[in-house]
Coordinates of C-alpha atoms in Angstrom, one line a residue:
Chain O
X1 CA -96.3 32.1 -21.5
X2 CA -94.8 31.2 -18.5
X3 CA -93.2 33.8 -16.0
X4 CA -89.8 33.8 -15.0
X5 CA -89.9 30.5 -12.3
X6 CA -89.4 31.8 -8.4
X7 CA -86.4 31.1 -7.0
X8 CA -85.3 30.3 -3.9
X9 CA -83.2 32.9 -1.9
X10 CA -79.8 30.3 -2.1
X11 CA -80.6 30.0 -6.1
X12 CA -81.2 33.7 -6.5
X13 CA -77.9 34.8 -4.7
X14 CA -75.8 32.0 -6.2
X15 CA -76.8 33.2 -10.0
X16 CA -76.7 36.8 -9.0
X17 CA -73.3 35.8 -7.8
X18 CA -72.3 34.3 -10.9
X19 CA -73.6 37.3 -13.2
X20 CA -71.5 39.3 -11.0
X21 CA -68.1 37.4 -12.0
X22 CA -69.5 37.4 -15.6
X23 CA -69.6 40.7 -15.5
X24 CA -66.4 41.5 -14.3
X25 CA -64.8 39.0 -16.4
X26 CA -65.8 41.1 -19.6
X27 CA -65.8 44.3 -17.7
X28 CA -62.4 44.5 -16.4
X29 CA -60.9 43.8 -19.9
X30 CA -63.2 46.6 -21.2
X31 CA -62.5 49.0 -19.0
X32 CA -59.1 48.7 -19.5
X33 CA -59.9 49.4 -22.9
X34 CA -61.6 52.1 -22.6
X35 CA -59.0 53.6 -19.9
X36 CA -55.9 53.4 -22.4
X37 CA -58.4 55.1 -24.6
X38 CA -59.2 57.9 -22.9
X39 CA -55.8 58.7 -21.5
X40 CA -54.7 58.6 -25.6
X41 CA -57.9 61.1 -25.8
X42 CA -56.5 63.3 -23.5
X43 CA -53.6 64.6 -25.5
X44 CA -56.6 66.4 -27.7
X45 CA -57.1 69.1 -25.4
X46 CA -53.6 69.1 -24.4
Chain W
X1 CA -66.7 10.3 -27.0
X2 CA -67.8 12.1 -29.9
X3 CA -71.7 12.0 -29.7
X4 CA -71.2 13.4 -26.3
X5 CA -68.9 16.4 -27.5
X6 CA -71.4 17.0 -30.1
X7 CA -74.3 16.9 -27.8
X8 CA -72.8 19.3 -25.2
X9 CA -72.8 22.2 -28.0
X10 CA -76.8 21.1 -29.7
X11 CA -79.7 24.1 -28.8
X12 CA -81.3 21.1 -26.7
X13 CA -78.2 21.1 -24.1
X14 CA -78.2 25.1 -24.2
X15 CA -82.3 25.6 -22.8
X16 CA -81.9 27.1 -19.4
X17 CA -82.9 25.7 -16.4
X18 CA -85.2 27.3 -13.9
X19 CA -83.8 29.9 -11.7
X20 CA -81.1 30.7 -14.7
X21 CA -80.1 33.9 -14.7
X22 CA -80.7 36.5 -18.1
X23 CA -78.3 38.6 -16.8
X24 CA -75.5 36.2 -17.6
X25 CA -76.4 36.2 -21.4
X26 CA -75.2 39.3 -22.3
X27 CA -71.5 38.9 -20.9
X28 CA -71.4 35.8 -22.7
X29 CA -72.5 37.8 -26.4
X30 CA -69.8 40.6 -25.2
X31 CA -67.1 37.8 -24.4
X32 CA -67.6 37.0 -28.4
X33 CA -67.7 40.7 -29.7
X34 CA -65.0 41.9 -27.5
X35 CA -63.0 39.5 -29.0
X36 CA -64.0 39.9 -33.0
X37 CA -64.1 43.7 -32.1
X38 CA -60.3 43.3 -32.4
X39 CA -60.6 43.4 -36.4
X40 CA -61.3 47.1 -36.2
X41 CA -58.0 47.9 -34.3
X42 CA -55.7 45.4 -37.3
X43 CA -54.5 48.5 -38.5
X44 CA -52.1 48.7 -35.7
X45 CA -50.2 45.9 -37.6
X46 CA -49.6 47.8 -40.6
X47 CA -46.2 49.2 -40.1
X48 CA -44.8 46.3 -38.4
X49 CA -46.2 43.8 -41.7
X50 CA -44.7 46.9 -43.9
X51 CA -41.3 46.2 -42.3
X52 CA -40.9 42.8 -41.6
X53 CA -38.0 42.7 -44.4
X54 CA -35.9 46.3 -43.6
X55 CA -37.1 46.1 -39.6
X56 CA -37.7 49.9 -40.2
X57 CA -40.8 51.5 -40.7
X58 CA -39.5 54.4 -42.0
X59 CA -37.2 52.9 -44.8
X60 CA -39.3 50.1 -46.3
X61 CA -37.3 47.1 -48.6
X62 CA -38.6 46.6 -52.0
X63 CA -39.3 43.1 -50.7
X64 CA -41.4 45.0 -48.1
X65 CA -45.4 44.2 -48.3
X66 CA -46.8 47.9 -49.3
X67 CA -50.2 49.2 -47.6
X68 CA -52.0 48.7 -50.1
X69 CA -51.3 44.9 -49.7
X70 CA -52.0 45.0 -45.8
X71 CA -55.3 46.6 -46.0
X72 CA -56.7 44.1 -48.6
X73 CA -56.6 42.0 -45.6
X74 CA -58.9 43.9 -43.5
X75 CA -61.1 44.6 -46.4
X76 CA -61.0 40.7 -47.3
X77 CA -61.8 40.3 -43.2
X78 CA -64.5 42.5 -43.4
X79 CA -65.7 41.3 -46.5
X80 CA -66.5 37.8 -45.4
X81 CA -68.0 38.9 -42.3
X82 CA -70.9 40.4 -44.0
X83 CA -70.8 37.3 -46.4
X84 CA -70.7 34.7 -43.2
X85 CA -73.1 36.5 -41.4
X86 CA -75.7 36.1 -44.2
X87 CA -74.4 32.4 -44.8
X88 CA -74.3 30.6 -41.7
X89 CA -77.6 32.7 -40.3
X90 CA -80.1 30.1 -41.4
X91 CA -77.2 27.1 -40.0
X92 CA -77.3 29.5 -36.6
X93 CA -80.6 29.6 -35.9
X94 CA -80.9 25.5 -36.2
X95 CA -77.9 24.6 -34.1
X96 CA -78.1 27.6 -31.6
X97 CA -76.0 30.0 -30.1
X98 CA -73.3 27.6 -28.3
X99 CA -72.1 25.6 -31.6
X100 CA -71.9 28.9 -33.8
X101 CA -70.3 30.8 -30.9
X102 CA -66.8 27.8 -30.9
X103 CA -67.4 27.6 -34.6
X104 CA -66.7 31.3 -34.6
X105 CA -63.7 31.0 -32.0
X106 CA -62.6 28.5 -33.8
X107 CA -61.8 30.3 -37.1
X108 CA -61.1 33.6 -35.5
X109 CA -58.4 32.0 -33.2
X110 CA -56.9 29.5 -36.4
X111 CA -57.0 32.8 -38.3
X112 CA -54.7 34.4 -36.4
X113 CA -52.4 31.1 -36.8
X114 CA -52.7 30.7 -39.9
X115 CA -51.8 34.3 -40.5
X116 CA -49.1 33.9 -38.5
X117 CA -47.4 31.4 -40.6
X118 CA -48.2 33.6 -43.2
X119 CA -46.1 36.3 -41.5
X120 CA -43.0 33.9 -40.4
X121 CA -43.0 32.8 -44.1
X122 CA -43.4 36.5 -45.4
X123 CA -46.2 34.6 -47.6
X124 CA -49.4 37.7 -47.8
X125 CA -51.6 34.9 -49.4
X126 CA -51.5 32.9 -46.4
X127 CA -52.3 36.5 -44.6
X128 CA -55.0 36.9 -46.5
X129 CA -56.6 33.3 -46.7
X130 CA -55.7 33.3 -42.4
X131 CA -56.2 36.4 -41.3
X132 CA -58.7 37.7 -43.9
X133 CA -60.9 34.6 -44.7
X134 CA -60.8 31.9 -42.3
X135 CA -60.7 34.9 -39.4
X136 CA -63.4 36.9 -41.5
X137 CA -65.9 33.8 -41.3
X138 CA -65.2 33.7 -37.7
X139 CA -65.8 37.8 -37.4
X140 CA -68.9 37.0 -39.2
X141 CA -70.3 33.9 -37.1
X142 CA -69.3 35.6 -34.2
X143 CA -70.7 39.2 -34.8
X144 CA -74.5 36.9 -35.2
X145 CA -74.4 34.1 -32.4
X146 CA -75.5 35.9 -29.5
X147 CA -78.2 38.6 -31.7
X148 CA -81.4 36.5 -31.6
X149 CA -80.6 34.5 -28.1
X150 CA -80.3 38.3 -26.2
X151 CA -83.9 39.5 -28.2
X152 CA -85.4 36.2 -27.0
X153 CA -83.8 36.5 -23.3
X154 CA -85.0 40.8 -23.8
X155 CA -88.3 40.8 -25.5
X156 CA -89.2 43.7 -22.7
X157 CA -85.7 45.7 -23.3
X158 CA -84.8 44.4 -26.7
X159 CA -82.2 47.8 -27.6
X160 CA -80.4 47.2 -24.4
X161 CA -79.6 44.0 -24.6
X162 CA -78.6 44.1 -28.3
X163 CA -77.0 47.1 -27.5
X164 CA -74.9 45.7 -25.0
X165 CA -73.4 43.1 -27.2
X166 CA -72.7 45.1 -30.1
X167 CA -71.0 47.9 -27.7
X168 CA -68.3 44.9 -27.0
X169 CA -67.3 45.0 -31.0
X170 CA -66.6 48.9 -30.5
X171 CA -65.1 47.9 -26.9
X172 CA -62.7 45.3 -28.8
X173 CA -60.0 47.4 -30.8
X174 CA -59.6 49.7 -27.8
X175 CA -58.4 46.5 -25.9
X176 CA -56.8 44.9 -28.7
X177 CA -54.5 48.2 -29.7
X178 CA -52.7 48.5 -26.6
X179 CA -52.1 44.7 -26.2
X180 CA -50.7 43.6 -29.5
X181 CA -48.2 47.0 -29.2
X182 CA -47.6 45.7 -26.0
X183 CA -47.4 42.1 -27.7
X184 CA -45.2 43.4 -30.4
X185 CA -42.6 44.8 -28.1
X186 CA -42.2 41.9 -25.8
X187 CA -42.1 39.4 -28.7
X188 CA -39.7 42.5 -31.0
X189 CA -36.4 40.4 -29.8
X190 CA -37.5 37.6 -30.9
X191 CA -39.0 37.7 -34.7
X192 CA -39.3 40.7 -37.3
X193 CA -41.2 43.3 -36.1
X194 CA -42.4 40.4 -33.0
X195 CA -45.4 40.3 -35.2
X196 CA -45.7 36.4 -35.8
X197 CA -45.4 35.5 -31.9
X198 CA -48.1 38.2 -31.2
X199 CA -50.6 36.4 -33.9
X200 CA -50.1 33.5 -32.1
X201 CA -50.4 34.9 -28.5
X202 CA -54.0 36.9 -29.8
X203 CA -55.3 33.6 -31.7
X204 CA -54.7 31.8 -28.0
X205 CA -56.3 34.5 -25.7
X206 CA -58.8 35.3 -27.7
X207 CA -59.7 31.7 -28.6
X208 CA -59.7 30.9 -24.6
X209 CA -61.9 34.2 -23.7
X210 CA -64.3 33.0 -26.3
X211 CA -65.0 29.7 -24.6
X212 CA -66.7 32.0 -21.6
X213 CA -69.1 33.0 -23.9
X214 CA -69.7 29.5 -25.8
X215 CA -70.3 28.2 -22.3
X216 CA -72.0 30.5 -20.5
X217 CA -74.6 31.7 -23.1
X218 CA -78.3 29.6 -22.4
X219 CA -81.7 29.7 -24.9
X220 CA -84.2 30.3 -23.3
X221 CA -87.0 27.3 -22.9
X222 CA -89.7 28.0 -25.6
X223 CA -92.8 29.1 -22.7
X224 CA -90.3 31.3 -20.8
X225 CA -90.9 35.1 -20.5
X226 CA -89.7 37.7 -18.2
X227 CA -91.9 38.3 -14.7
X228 CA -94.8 40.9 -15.9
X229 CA -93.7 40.8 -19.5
X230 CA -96.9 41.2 -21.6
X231 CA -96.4 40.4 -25.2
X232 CA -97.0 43.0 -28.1
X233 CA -97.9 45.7 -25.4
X234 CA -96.0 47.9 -27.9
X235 CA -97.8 50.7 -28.9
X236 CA -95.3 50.7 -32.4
X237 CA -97.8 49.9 -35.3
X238 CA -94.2 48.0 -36.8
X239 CA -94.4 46.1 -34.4
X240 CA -95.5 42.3 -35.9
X241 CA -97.4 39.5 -33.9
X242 CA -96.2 37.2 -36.6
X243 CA -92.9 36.0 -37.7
X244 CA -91.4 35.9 -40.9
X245 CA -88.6 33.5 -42.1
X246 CA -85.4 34.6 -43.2
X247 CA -86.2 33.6 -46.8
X248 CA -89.5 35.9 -47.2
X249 CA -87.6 38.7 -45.2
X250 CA -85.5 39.2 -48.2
X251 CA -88.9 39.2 -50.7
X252 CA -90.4 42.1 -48.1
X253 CA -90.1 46.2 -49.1
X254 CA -89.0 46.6 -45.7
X255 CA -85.6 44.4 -45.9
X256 CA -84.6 46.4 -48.1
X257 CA -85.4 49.3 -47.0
X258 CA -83.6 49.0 -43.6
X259 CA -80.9 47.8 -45.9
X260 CA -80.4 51.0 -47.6
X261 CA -80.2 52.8 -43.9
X262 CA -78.0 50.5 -42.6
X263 CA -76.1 50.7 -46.0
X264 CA -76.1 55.0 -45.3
X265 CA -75.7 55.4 -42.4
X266 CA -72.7 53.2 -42.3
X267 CA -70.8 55.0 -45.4
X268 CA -71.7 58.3 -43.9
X269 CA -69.7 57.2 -40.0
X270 CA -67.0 55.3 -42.5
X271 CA -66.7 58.5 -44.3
X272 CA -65.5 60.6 -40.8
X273 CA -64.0 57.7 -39.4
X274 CA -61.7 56.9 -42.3
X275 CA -60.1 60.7 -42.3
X276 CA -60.6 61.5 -38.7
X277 CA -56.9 62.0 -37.9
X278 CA -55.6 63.8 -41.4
X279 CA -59.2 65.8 -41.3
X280 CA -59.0 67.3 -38.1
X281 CA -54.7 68.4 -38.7
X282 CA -55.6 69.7 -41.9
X283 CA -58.4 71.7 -41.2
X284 CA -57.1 73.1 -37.7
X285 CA -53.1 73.6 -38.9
X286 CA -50.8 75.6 -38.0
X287 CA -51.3 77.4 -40.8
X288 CA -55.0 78.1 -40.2
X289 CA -54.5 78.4 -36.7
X290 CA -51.1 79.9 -36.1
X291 CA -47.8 79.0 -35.2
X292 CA -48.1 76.2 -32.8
X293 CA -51.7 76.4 -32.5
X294 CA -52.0 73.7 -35.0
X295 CA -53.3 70.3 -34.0
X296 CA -50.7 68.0 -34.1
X297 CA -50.3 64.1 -34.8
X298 CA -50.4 63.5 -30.9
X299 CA -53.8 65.8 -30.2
X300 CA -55.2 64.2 -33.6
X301 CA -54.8 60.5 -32.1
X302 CA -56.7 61.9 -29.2
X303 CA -59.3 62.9 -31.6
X304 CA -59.5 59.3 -33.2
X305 CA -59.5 57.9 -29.4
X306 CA -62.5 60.3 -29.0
X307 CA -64.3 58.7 -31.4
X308 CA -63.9 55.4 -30.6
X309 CA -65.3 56.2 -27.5
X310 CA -68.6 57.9 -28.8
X311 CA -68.4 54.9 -30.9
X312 CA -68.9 52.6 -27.9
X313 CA -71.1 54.8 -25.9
X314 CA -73.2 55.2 -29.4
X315 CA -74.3 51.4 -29.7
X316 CA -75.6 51.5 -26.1
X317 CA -77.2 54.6 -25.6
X318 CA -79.0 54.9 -29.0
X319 CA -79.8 51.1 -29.3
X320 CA -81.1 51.5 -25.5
X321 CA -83.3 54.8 -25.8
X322 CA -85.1 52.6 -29.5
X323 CA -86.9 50.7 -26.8
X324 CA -88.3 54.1 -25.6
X325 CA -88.6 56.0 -28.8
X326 CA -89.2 53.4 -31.1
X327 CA -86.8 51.9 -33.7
X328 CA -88.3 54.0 -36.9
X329 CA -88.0 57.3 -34.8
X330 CA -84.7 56.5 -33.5
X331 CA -83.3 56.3 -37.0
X332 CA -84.7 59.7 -38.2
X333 CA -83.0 61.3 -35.2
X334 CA -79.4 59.6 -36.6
X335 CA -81.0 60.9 -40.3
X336 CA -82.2 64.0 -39.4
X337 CA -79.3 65.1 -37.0
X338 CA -76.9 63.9 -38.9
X339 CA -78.0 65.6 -42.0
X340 CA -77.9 69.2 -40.2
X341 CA -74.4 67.9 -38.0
X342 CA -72.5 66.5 -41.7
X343 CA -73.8 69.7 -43.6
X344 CA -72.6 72.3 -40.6
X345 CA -69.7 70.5 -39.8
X346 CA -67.4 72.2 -42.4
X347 CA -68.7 75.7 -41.8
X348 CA -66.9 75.3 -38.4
X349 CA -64.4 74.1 -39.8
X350 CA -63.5 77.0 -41.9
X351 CA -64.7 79.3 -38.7
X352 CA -61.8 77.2 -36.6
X353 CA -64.0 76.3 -33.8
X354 CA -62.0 74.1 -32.6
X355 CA -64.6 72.7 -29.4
X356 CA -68.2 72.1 -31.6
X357 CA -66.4 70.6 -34.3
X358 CA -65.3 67.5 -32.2
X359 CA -68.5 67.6 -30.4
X360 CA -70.2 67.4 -33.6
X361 CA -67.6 64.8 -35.0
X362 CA -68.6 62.7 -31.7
X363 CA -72.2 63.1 -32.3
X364 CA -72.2 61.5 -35.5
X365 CA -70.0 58.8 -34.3
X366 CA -71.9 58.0 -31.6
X367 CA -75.1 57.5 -34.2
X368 CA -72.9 56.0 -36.3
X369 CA -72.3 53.0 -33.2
X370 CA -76.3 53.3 -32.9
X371 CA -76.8 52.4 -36.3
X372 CA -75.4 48.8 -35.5
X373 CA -76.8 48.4 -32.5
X374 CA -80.6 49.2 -33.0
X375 CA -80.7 47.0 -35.9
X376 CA -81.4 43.6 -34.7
X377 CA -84.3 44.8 -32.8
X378 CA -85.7 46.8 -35.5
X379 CA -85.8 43.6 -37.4
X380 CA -87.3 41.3 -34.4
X381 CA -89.7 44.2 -34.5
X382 CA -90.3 44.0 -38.2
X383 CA -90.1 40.1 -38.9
X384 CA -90.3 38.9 -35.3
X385 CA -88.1 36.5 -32.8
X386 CA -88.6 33.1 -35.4
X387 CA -85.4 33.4 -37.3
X388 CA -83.8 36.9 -36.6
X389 CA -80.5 36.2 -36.3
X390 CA -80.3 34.8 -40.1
X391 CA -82.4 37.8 -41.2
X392 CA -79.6 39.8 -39.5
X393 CA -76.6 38.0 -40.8
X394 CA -78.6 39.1 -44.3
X395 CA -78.8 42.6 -43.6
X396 CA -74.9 42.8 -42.8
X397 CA -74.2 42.8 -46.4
X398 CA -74.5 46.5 -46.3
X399 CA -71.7 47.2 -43.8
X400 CA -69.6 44.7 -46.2
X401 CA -71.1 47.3 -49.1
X402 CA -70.3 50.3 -46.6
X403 CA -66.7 49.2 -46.2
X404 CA -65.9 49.4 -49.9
X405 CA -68.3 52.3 -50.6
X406 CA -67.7 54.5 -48.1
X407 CA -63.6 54.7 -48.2
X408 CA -63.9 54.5 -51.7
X409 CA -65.9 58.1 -52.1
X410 CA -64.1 59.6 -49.4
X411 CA -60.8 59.0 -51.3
X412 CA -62.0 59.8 -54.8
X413 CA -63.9 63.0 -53.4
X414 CA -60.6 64.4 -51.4
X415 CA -58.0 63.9 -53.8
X416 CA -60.4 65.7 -56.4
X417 CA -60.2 68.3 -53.8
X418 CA -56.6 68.3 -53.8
X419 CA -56.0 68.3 -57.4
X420 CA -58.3 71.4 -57.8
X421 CA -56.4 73.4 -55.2
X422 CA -58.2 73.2 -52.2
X423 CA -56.6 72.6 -48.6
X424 CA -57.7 72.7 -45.2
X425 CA -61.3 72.3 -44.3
X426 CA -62.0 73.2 -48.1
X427 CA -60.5 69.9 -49.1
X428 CA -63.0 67.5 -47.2
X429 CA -66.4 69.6 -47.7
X430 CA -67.5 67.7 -50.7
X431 CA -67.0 64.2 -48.5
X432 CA -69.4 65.8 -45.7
X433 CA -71.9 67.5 -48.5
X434 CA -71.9 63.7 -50.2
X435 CA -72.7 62.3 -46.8
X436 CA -75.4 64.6 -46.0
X437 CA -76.9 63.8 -49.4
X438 CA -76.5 60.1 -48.2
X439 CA -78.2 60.4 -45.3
X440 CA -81.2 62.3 -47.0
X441 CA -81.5 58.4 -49.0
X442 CA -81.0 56.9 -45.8
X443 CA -83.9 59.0 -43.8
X444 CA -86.5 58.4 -46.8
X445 CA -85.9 54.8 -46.8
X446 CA -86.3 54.7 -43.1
X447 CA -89.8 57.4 -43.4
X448 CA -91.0 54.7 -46.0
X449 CA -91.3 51.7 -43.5
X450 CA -94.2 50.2 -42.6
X451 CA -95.4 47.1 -41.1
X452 CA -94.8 43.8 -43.0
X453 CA -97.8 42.1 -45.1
X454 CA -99.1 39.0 -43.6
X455 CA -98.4 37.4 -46.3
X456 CA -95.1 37.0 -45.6
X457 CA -96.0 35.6 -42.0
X458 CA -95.1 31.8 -41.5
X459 CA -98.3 29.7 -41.4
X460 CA -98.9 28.0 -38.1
X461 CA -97.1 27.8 -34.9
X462 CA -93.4 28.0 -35.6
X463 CA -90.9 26.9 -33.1
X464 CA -88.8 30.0 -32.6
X465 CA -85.9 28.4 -30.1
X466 CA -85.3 26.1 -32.8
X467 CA -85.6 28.9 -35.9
X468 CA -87.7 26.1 -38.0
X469 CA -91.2 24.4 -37.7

């Protein structure tokens, strides 16, 4: 097996960068989501 | 032009580079599920496709499509995922993640526009073959892609990366509800109901956020493993050091088995899910609670909202604490809880309390999510990384089973209920007896695994990016 390669500092804060923005990209939408969700939720114990 | 097209989306152009970060894989799997989760939230169409005709709900036209005639296009949807998934899994694991991933935005996206003609001409066959087949194949496709690329990116945290993706399908009507009634009543003006417009509008969005995950997701190369990761260091007997093809999967004890839990545990959530908003006003009424006490349509929405959510927070937090407890102990907690939450759940019912009957309710929901979720890596643990994804597309056909099954007793059970007399919380204690008996299957099947024979172990080195030797 062969460990995860080392990057270099610029490669390993340019991909971290880039899972960041992947992660809001799905994130944002979901969160939404789950927002409208929990505000419908609310009129339970109402 | 076209070799190059075709090459972009073969395995060989998907293996990650060095310094590629894993992290990135698993919003690329939720881009896809988010998307297909959507199916789940189609019965917000249901009123507006029962009114196209009259343009009120409330007063259908004979020429109006019943319900009965809408749902058989989610069941048809559903139907064909299961029969997709188990398929295309083989095709999936030879062509990768990338291919099946636009193959699946593909037909989910045309589904919509093919339904959408299907609306505009008032036509429910071209619903159903849109909507229902070519969007069920997508639905199916989709729900697979990313399964064994996350358990080979996650051997070290297989539940949570699994349990990530598979949170996005939960996560997907609870983005897809609010939009297409938002959809609906911009496009109202415009066509009956503004249902046709908002098909086309969903097939287009969902189509273009599906291409993030189609070209963001990345095999990894066939030597790569995480920093520190130390293969089979699981202390799980089930655990396999071999790998079993999707073929012999099926011939094993232990498909099956797993088969049968995912099959329970499935009809037993369906069985709650499916009557969550007229079980919880019937049982807590005004009449049982007093004047105005009563839940009412609004508060019972809330309760279905609630559930979604456990739903959601189900698939991640049960699929993530399997890589701690193990997969085989996770399930008899789902089993064994469930059996004691199912079996008390109508005693508090009659006894009105209100607060532990939704926390119950949310408990089994939340296992119900888990279910999913912890099953891909129970099978990488079973038959290994070599073609897991096909062996999971296989093992789907029980939530296709589920979704007949489990509506089907719930219905037969209550209105046997009614016609005997009973109301109230009365009415719906057979359903939540039957699914305690269910799950009492579902936890002996799960005690009865055990680790595969070796005989069903592929001979020789298999290549396991490529899911073939």
């Amino acid at each position: 097996m062969n460990p995860q390669a080392p990057n270099s500092n610029a490669a390993d804060t340019s991909s971290g960068g880039s899972a960041v923005i992947a992660w809001l990209f799905v994130g944002l939408p979901l969160a939404w989501g789950v927002s409208q969700t929990f505000l419908k939720a609310l009129a339970l114990f109402k | 032009m076209a070799d190059t097209s075709t090459s972009i989306l073969d395995r060989s152009r998907t293996i990650a580079g060095p310094g590629y970060n894993r992290w990135l894989v698993p919003p690329a799997a939720l881009a896809i599920h988010l998307a297909i989760g959507q199916a789940y939230a189609f019965s917000v169409f249901n009123k507006p496709l029962g009114s196209l005709i009259s343009g009120d709900p409330a007063k259908p036209d004979a020429l109006d499509w019943t319900p009965t005639q809408i749902g058989i296009t989610f069941s048809i949807a559903i139907v064909l995922l299961g029969l997709s998934a188990a398929l295309f899994g083989k095709w999936l694991e030879r062509v990768g993640p990338r291919k099946a991933m636009l193959a699946s935005a593909l037909c989910f996206g045309g589904g919509f526009l093919i339904g959408s003609l299907g609306v505009s001409l008032h036509n429910i066959f071209l619903l159903y073959f849109g909507y229902g087949f070519v969007g069920g194949i997508g639905l199916g496709i989709g729900y697979i892609s990313p399964v064994s690329t996350l358990i080979k990116w996650f051997p070290d945290r297989k539940g949570v990366a699994t349990g990530m993706a598979i949170m996005g399908f939960g996560g997907g009507a609870m983005i897809a509800s609010p939009l297409s009634v938002a959809l609906m009543t911009h496009f109202k003006a415009s066509a009956p109901q503004g249902v046709a417009p908002t098909f086309i509008t969903l097939g287009i969005i969902y189509f273009i956020f599906m291409q993030f995950g189609v070209w963001t997701i990345r095999v990894p190369a066939s030597d790569w493993a995480p920093a520190g990761y130390v293969p089979n260091a699981e202390h799980s007997a089930l655990v396999t050091a071999g790998n079993v093809s999707a073929d012999n999967a099926i011939k094993t004890p232990q498909f099956w088995l797993l088969w049968v839990v995912l099959l329970t545990n499935v009809t037993a959530g369906i069985g709650l899910l499916e009557t969550a908003s007229p079980l919880i006003q019937d049982t807590f009424s005004d009449k049982a609670m007093g004047a105005g006490l009563g839940v009412t349509a609004a508060a019972a929405a809330g309760f279905v909202g609630l559930l979604s959510l456990f739903n959601l927070l189900g698939r991640f937090f049960w699929s993530s604490a399997s890589d701690k407890l193990g997969r085989k102990t996770t399930y008899a907690i789902y089993f064994g809880l469930g059996i004691l939450l199912y079996t008390l759940v109508p005693t508090l019912g009659h006894n009105l309390q209100l607060a532990f009957y939704v926390i119950a309710a949310c408990v089994i929901v939340s296992m119900y999510g888990g279910g999913f979720a912890t099953a891909p890596a129970f099978l990488s643990d079973l038959f290994g990384k070599y073609q897991v994804g096909a062996i999971h597309g296989r093992l789907l056909t029980a939530w296709s089973t589920a979704g007949v099954l489990g509506p089907l007793i719930v219905h037969q059970l209550h209105d046997h209920a009614k016609e005997q007399g009973l109301t109230g919380a009365a009415a719906y204690q057979n359903v939540f007896y039957t699914m305690a008996g269910l799950l009492v299957v579902g936890l002996l099947a799960d005690l009865a695994i055990t680790a595969v024979k070796e005989q069903y172990y592929e001979k020789g080195p298999v290549t396991v990016e490529a899911g073939g030797h």
